[in-house]
Every structure is written in structure tokens, then in C-alpha cells.
Amino acid sequence: MIDEEPVTTADLVGARLTRVTAARRHRQSATAPGLSHLRLDLEGLGPVLFRTPGSGLSFQADATGATDESAASGTTADPTDLPLTRFLGQPIRSVGAVEYRDGRTAFTAGLALGFEGGRVRLLGLDGALLVVGPEEHLGGVEARLHEDTTLARVVWTCSSSPSQWSAWTTGGRYLYFRYRHGEGSVEHFPGGPDPDTWDEEGSGLLARWHDGSRRGEIDLADFLVLAGLRLAPNSEVLDGR
């Protein structure tokens, strides 16, 4: 269990969700459950507390296991109406940033957590923590929310044991894909494909899963579905083996 060490997005990847505790606000959003606090109990990591400072999302290890209920109308364990609850018992497959952009205003609004069968967005907007499920839409706000998950260029660098690719998103991020023994992973390296730069600050794990097999190869299309990524309509896919 993490005590005083900070929690990073890479720490969340692969952690199994065992409990959800929600502290609700008095004033609710019309489009998504509005919370003052959210605590996720994660196997191997311990409880992690999520809240919003106003705009954006903050999260940290919750060593006490308690939430501040002063701004909430009630605290509920594993609420059936919260989208996260449907993924209890599953590991978090991927974690990605959700950016808010509106003219000159831009900030990281929250995180998208990917699970088998769907994903949930945790967003800090206007002082409320919103939990947005796979089928939910935030109306006019939706056009101002962006995730850098579309690929402009992919280069196949090894076909099996492991299958691996270098990829660049439409936002310019470099990603390294790897699949071996049934396990897939996506990592981000700000320095690009040169391994000598992979220890630079900002590098980190974005996705990891195991499909239950021992295979050493996978098609790119299948890999992208499992990773929660997609190709841009005019993307470039090259064989660089």
C-alpha cells in the first residue's frame, strides 16, 4: 500500500478496483453525478482519494481511508448508480488525460480510466467532480473536452515475440506499443523512439492488460481496440521491420 509516496497515473494502470466510495454534493449536475470526493480502493495500491480544486482533478493516497463529508449530502459505498461500480473486480486497463480547451482557456480536466468493456471519465469542472460513464454525454461541454488517443503515424518494428510498434498521435506524442505472452502495453516517451531518452521525466505507462493467452503476436487493429486507441482517417501505417 502507498502511504506517503505520491500516486501517479502509471500507478493506477493494472490496479484492480475493489471498492468505490462516493461523497455526493448537495447541488447535482444535470448530466452526471456530482461528487465532492471519490475514493477508489485498488488492490496492491490501497485507497486513492480523488477530488477537484475547482478546475481539474487531484488524486493522492488516502492512508486514513476516510473522506471529508462536510460538503457532501451523503457518502455511499459501491453506489449502483455510479458508472464506476459496474467495473468492480476489474483491473484498470488504461489511464489517459482529458484536456479542456476553450479559446485561451486550457487545462487538464481529468482522467479517462479504461476497463474491459468500457471506460469512465473523472472530471473536475466548475468545482464539482463528475463521473461520466461510457454512454454519457456532457452536452455542449463535450466539444471542449479532448483526449490524445488518435494516431497519425504507426511504424511496425517487430512482428512477433514481441509484436511492437512506434506510434505518434495527432497531438505529437510518441507511444511505444508492445505485446508478448498475451500482455499488451502502451508507454509514452517524450524523447521519441531513441531508447537512450526513455528515462526522461514525463515517461510513463499508459496502458497494460493481459488477454489470457500466451501468444507473442497480435494484429495492430486488435491491439488498438484493447488499448483504447484509434487510427486517424489519413494515418500512415508503415512496415519498418
mmCIF file of C-alpha atoms in Angstrom:
data_model
loop_
_atom_site.group_PDB
_atom_site.id
_atom_site.type_symbol
_atom_site.label_atom_id
_atom_site.label_comp_id
_atom_site.label_asym_id
_atom_site.label_seq_id
_atom_site.Cartn_x
_atom_site.Cartn_y
_atom_site.Cartn_z
ATOM 1 C CA MET A 1 0.000 0.000 0.000
ATOM 2 C CA ILE A 2 1.214 3.523 -0.846
ATOM 3 C CA ASP A 3 1.391 5.719 2.261
ATOM 4 C CA GLU A 4 3.280 8.979 1.857
ATOM 5 C CA GLU A 5 4.516 8.356 -1.681
ATOM 6 C CA PRO A 6 2.681 10.333 -4.395
ATOM 7 C CA VAL A 7 0.377 8.401 -6.699
ATOM 8 C CA THR A 8 0.952 8.739 -10.449
ATOM 9 C CA THR A 9 -1.245 7.764 -13.384
ATOM 10 C CA ALA A 10 1.174 4.904 -14.119
ATOM 11 C CA ASP A 11 0.493 3.537 -10.611
ATOM 12 C CA LEU A 12 -3.199 3.268 -11.455
ATOM 13 C CA VAL A 13 -2.612 1.146 -14.572
ATOM 14 C CA GLY A 14 -3.170 -2.534 -13.803
ATOM 15 C CA ALA A 15 -4.584 -1.933 -10.306
ATOM 16 C CA ARG A 16 -7.785 -3.895 -9.638
ATOM 17 C CA LEU A 17 -10.802 -1.887 -8.487
ATOM 18 C CA THR A 18 -12.231 -3.447 -5.320
ATOM 19 C CA ARG A 19 -14.433 -0.692 -3.851
ATOM 20 C CA VAL A 20 -15.896 2.687 -4.757
ATOM 21 C CA THR A 21 -16.866 5.246 -2.100
ATOM 22 C CA ALA A 22 -18.659 8.376 -3.269
ATOM 23 C CA ALA A 23 -19.340 11.568 -1.286
ATOM 24 C CA ARG A 24 -22.104 13.432 -3.064
ATOM 25 C CA ARG A 25 -22.593 17.178 -3.322
ATOM 26 C CA HIS A 26 -25.830 18.918 -2.360
ATOM 27 C CA ARG A 27 -26.029 20.535 -5.799
ATOM 28 C CA GLN A 28 -26.134 17.958 -8.600
ATOM 29 C CA SER A 29 -25.210 18.285 -12.273
ATOM 30 C CA ALA A 30 -27.969 17.646 -14.798
ATOM 31 C CA THR A 31 -25.703 15.432 -16.911
ATOM 32 C CA ALA A 32 -23.555 13.404 -14.483
ATOM 33 C CA PRO A 33 -23.383 12.544 -10.760
ATOM 34 C CA GLY A 34 -21.681 15.444 -8.962
ATOM 35 C CA LEU A 35 -19.347 14.454 -6.129
ATOM 36 C CA SER A 36 -17.210 16.310 -3.613
ATOM 37 C CA HIS A 37 -14.917 13.306 -3.146
ATOM 38 C CA LEU A 38 -14.404 9.887 -4.663
ATOM 39 C CA ARG A 39 -12.319 7.103 -3.137
ATOM 40 C CA LEU A 40 -11.214 4.088 -5.139
ATOM 41 C CA ASP A 41 -9.849 1.077 -3.291
ATOM 42 C CA LEU A 42 -7.273 -0.524 -5.585
ATOM 43 C CA GLU A 43 -5.729 -3.931 -4.988
ATOM 44 C CA GLY A 44 -1.976 -3.648 -4.445
ATOM 45 C CA LEU A 45 -2.162 0.143 -4.235
ATOM 46 C CA GLY A 46 -4.607 0.898 -1.442
ATOM 47 C CA PRO A 47 -7.279 3.624 -1.294
ATOM 48 C CA VAL A 48 -6.808 6.612 -3.607
ATOM 49 C CA LEU A 49 -8.779 9.804 -2.998
ATOM 50 C CA PHE A 50 -9.952 11.920 -5.955
ATOM 51 C CA ARG A 51 -11.257 15.476 -5.672
ATOM 52 C CA THR A 52 -11.278 18.737 -7.581
ATOM 53 C CA PRO A 53 -9.650 22.032 -6.571
ATOM 54 C CA GLY A 54 -12.159 23.822 -8.831
ATOM 55 C CA SER A 55 -10.879 23.127 -12.317
ATOM 56 C CA GLY A 56 -9.095 19.860 -12.955
ATOM 57 C CA LEU A 57 -8.597 16.757 -10.862
ATOM 58 C CA SER A 58 -6.259 15.903 -7.997
ATOM 59 C CA PHE A 59 -5.641 12.471 -6.501
ATOM 60 C CA GLN A 60 -3.491 11.086 -3.717
ATOM 61 C CA ALA A 61 -3.071 8.060 -1.494
ATOM 62 C CA ASP A 62 -5.669 8.068 1.274
ATOM 63 C CA ALA A 63 -3.808 6.477 4.175
ATOM 64 C CA THR A 64 -6.669 7.145 6.613
ATOM 65 C CA GLY A 65 -9.298 5.628 4.337
ATOM 66 C CA ALA A 66 -11.696 8.429 5.270
ATOM 67 C CA THR A 67 -13.292 11.186 3.196
ATOM 68 C CA ASP A 68 -14.285 14.682 4.253
ATOM 69 C CA GLU A 69 -18.078 14.695 4.214
ATOM 70 C CA SER A 70 -18.531 18.344 5.162
ATOM 71 C CA ALA A 71 -19.520 19.342 1.598
ATOM 72 C CA ALA A 72 -21.472 16.216 0.796
ATOM 73 C CA SER A 73 -25.056 15.195 1.324
ATOM 74 C CA GLY A 74 -24.044 11.598 1.949
ATOM 75 C CA THR A 75 -21.309 9.045 1.487
ATOM 76 C CA THR A 76 -22.137 5.746 -0.212
ATOM 77 C CA ALA A 77 -20.057 2.605 -0.737
ATOM 78 C CA ASP A 78 -20.339 0.966 -4.183
ATOM 79 C CA PRO A 79 -23.339 3.081 -5.308
ATOM 80 C CA THR A 80 -25.256 1.266 -8.033
ATOM 81 C CA ASP A 81 -25.952 4.466 -9.989
ATOM 82 C CA LEU A 82 -22.270 5.400 -10.332
ATOM 83 C CA PRO A 83 -20.692 4.181 -13.622
ATOM 84 C CA LEU A 84 -17.508 3.015 -11.917
ATOM 85 C CA THR A 85 -19.366 0.422 -9.866
ATOM 86 C CA ARG A 86 -20.059 -1.770 -12.894
ATOM 87 C CA PHE A 87 -16.299 -2.363 -13.210
ATOM 88 C CA LEU A 88 -15.735 -3.641 -9.665
ATOM 89 C CA GLY A 89 -13.309 -6.558 -9.659
ATOM 90 C CA GLN A 90 -11.632 -5.444 -12.899
ATOM 91 C CA PRO A 91 -8.127 -4.003 -13.298
ATOM 92 C CA ILE A 92 -7.715 -0.542 -14.768
ATOM 93 C CA ARG A 93 -6.512 -1.243 -18.295
ATOM 94 C CA SER A 94 -5.554 2.284 -19.330
ATOM 95 C CA VAL A 95 -5.317 5.828 -17.980
ATOM 96 C CA GLY A 96 -5.379 8.908 -20.182
ATOM 97 C CA ALA A 97 -5.597 12.666 -19.658
ATOM 98 C CA VAL A 98 -8.714 14.607 -20.650
ATOM 99 C CA GLU A 99 -7.941 18.181 -21.707
ATOM 100 C CA TYR A 100 -10.352 21.128 -21.628
ATOM 101 C CA ARG A 101 -9.858 23.719 -24.384
ATOM 102 C CA ASP A 102 -11.978 26.791 -24.955
ATOM 103 C CA GLY A 103 -10.230 29.670 -26.691
ATOM 104 C CA ARG A 104 -7.420 30.831 -24.416
ATOM 105 C CA THR A 105 -8.595 28.641 -21.550
ATOM 106 C CA ALA A 106 -6.895 25.247 -21.396
ATOM 107 C CA PHE A 107 -6.241 22.842 -18.543
ATOM 108 C CA THR A 108 -6.200 19.129 -17.748
ATOM 109 C CA ALA A 109 -9.782 18.474 -16.717
ATOM 110 C CA GLY A 110 -9.365 14.887 -15.525
ATOM 111 C CA LEU A 111 -8.666 11.286 -16.399
ATOM 112 C CA ALA A 112 -10.238 8.584 -18.546
ATOM 113 C CA LEU A 113 -9.976 5.137 -16.932
ATOM 114 C CA GLY A 114 -10.262 2.212 -19.324
ATOM 115 C CA PHE A 115 -11.617 -1.195 -18.283
ATOM 116 C CA GLU A 116 -12.585 -4.314 -20.175
ATOM 117 C CA GLY A 117 -15.892 -3.427 -21.762
ATOM 118 C CA GLY A 118 -15.798 0.329 -21.306
ATOM 119 C CA ARG A 119 -14.277 3.382 -19.725
ATOM 120 C CA VAL A 120 -15.180 6.112 -17.260
ATOM 121 C CA ARG A 121 -14.098 9.742 -17.189
ATOM 122 C CA LEU A 122 -13.366 11.501 -13.881
ATOM 123 C CA LEU A 123 -13.593 15.254 -14.479
ATOM 124 C CA GLY A 124 -13.126 18.324 -12.308
ATOM 125 C CA LEU A 125 -15.313 21.101 -13.752
ATOM 126 C CA ASP A 126 -16.777 24.162 -12.032
ATOM 127 C CA GLY A 127 -15.845 22.908 -8.590
ATOM 128 C CA ALA A 128 -17.603 19.549 -8.936
ATOM 129 C CA LEU A 129 -16.164 16.094 -9.530
ATOM 130 C CA LEU A 130 -18.131 14.446 -12.350
ATOM 131 C CA VAL A 131 -18.116 10.715 -13.051
ATOM 132 C CA VAL A 132 -19.074 10.183 -16.688
ATOM 133 C CA GLY A 133 -19.870 6.677 -17.911
ATOM 134 C CA PRO A 134 -19.311 5.076 -21.327
ATOM 135 C CA GLU A 135 -22.684 6.127 -22.753
ATOM 136 C CA GLU A 136 -22.981 9.541 -21.100
ATOM 137 C CA HIS A 137 -22.522 12.871 -22.881
ATOM 138 C CA LEU A 138 -21.926 16.285 -21.294
ATOM 139 C CA GLY A 139 -23.870 18.319 -23.825
ATOM 140 C CA GLY A 140 -22.138 21.500 -25.012
ATOM 141 C CA VAL A 141 -19.114 20.875 -22.784
ATOM 142 C CA GLU A 142 -18.270 17.748 -24.768
ATOM 143 C CA ALA A 143 -16.868 19.736 -27.721
ATOM 144 C CA ARG A 144 -14.310 21.337 -25.385
ATOM 145 C CA LEU A 145 -13.006 18.035 -23.991
ATOM 146 C CA HIS A 146 -10.154 16.341 -25.857
ATOM 147 C CA GLU A 147 -8.168 13.109 -25.482
ATOM 148 C CA ASP A 148 -4.945 12.495 -27.401
ATOM 149 C CA THR A 149 -5.848 8.953 -28.490
ATOM 150 C CA THR A 150 -5.857 9.245 -32.296
ATOM 151 C CA LEU A 151 -2.791 8.051 -34.186
ATOM 152 C CA ALA A 152 -1.302 9.944 -37.120
ATOM 153 C CA ARG A 153 1.581 7.525 -37.803
ATOM 154 C CA VAL A 154 2.425 3.955 -36.813
ATOM 155 C CA VAL A 155 5.620 2.040 -37.664
ATOM 156 C CA TRP A 156 5.680 -1.742 -37.231
ATOM 157 C CA THR A 157 9.113 -2.597 -35.765
ATOM 158 C CA CYS A 158 8.758 -6.292 -34.815
ATOM 159 C CA SER A 159 6.111 -8.819 -35.888
ATOM 160 C CA SER A 160 6.257 -11.405 -33.087
ATOM 161 C CA SER A 161 7.743 -12.207 -29.657
ATOM 162 C CA PRO A 162 7.201 -9.368 -29.081
ATOM 163 C CA SER A 163 4.914 -7.603 -31.516
ATOM 164 C CA GLN A 164 5.851 -3.957 -31.271
ATOM 165 C CA TRP A 165 5.248 -0.607 -32.913
ATOM 166 C CA SER A 166 6.343 3.000 -32.671
ATOM 167 C CA ALA A 167 3.421 5.422 -32.948
ATOM 168 C CA TRP A 168 2.768 9.160 -32.961
ATOM 169 C CA THR A 169 -0.569 10.706 -32.026
ATOM 170 C CA THR A 170 -2.197 13.587 -33.855
ATOM 171 C CA GLY A 171 -1.167 15.675 -30.838
ATOM 172 C CA GLY A 172 2.509 14.805 -31.406
ATOM 173 C CA ARG A 173 3.044 12.306 -28.573
ATOM 174 C CA TYR A 174 5.338 9.336 -29.153
ATOM 175 C CA LEU A 175 3.976 5.968 -27.958
ATOM 176 C CA TYR A 176 5.656 2.583 -27.764
ATOM 177 C CA PHE A 177 3.420 -0.484 -28.220
ATOM 178 C CA ARG A 178 4.492 -3.936 -27.070
ATOM 179 C CA TYR A 179 2.717 -7.312 -26.928
ATOM 180 C CA ARG A 180 4.263 -10.525 -25.645
ATOM 181 C CA HIS A 181 2.975 -13.645 -23.840
ATOM 182 C CA GLY A 182 -0.565 -12.292 -24.042
ATOM 183 C CA GLU A 183 0.312 -8.983 -22.351
ATOM 184 C CA GLY A 184 -0.015 -5.681 -24.143
ATOM 185 C CA SER A 185 1.312 -2.309 -23.025
ATOM 186 C CA VAL A 186 1.440 1.296 -24.197
ATOM 187 C CA GLU A 187 4.132 3.655 -22.929
ATOM 188 C CA HIS A 188 4.787 7.333 -23.574
ATOM 189 C CA PHE A 189 8.327 8.650 -24.024
ATOM 190 C CA PRO A 190 8.685 12.426 -24.586
ATOM 191 C CA GLY A 191 12.133 11.928 -26.141
ATOM 192 C CA GLY A 192 10.777 9.827 -29.002
ATOM 193 C CA PRO A 193 11.867 6.389 -30.203
ATOM 194 C CA ASP A 194 15.502 6.653 -29.068
ATOM 195 C CA PRO A 195 15.776 4.258 -26.052
ATOM 196 C CA ASP A 196 18.580 6.394 -24.606
ATOM 197 C CA THR A 197 15.958 9.075 -23.856
ATOM 198 C CA TRP A 198 13.388 6.775 -22.220
ATOM 199 C CA ASP A 199 14.364 7.661 -18.667
ATOM 200 C CA GLU A 200 13.463 11.299 -19.197
ATOM 201 C CA GLU A 201 10.897 12.989 -16.951
ATOM 202 C CA GLY A 202 7.384 12.548 -18.294
ATOM 203 C CA SER A 203 7.886 8.980 -19.478
ATOM 204 C CA GLY A 204 5.314 6.545 -18.213
ATOM 205 C CA LEU A 205 2.964 3.618 -18.629
ATOM 206 C CA LEU A 206 -0.427 4.463 -20.150
ATOM 207 C CA ALA A 207 -2.000 1.030 -20.628
ATOM 208 C CA ARG A 208 -1.445 -2.613 -19.735
ATOM 209 C CA TRP A 209 -3.632 -5.705 -19.992
ATOM 210 C CA HIS A 210 -3.427 -9.483 -20.333
ATOM 211 C CA ASP A 211 -5.759 -11.301 -22.702
ATOM 212 C CA GLY A 212 -5.378 -14.703 -21.019
ATOM 213 C CA SER A 213 -3.269 -16.215 -23.794
ATOM 214 C CA ARG A 214 0.447 -16.855 -24.192
ATOM 215 C CA ARG A 215 0.641 -15.500 -27.729
ATOM 216 C CA GLY A 216 3.575 -13.453 -28.942
ATOM 217 C CA GLU A 217 1.914 -11.701 -31.859
ATOM 218 C CA ILE A 218 -1.196 -9.625 -32.452
ATOM 219 C CA ASP A 219 -2.680 -7.598 -35.310
ATOM 220 C CA LEU A 220 -2.433 -3.830 -34.988
ATOM 221 C CA ALA A 221 -6.216 -3.458 -35.271
ATOM 222 C CA ASP A 222 -6.792 -5.828 -32.344
ATOM 223 C CA PHE A 223 -4.076 -4.143 -30.288
ATOM 224 C CA LEU A 224 -5.626 -0.711 -30.767
ATOM 225 C CA VAL A 225 -9.068 -1.916 -29.663
ATOM 226 C CA LEU A 226 -7.609 -3.333 -26.451
ATOM 227 C CA ALA A 227 -5.532 -0.186 -25.857
ATOM 228 C CA GLY A 228 -8.412 2.228 -26.466
ATOM 229 C CA LEU A 229 -6.644 3.941 -29.381
ATOM 230 C CA ARG A 230 -7.651 4.532 -32.996
ATOM 231 C CA LEU A 231 -6.133 5.499 -36.341
ATOM 232 C CA ALA A 232 -6.853 8.888 -37.881
ATOM 233 C CA PRO A 233 -8.637 8.700 -41.279
ATOM 234 C CA ASN A 234 -5.455 9.812 -43.085
ATOM 235 C CA SER A 235 -2.987 7.969 -40.829
ATOM 236 C CA GLU A 236 0.261 6.472 -42.116
ATOM 237 C CA VAL A 237 0.946 2.815 -41.231
ATOM 238 C CA LEU A 238 4.407 1.618 -42.249
ATOM 239 C CA ASP A 239 6.360 -1.632 -42.068
ATOM 240 C CA GLY A 240 9.724 -0.725 -40.553
ATOM 241 C CA ARG A 241 10.946 -4.240 -39.710
#
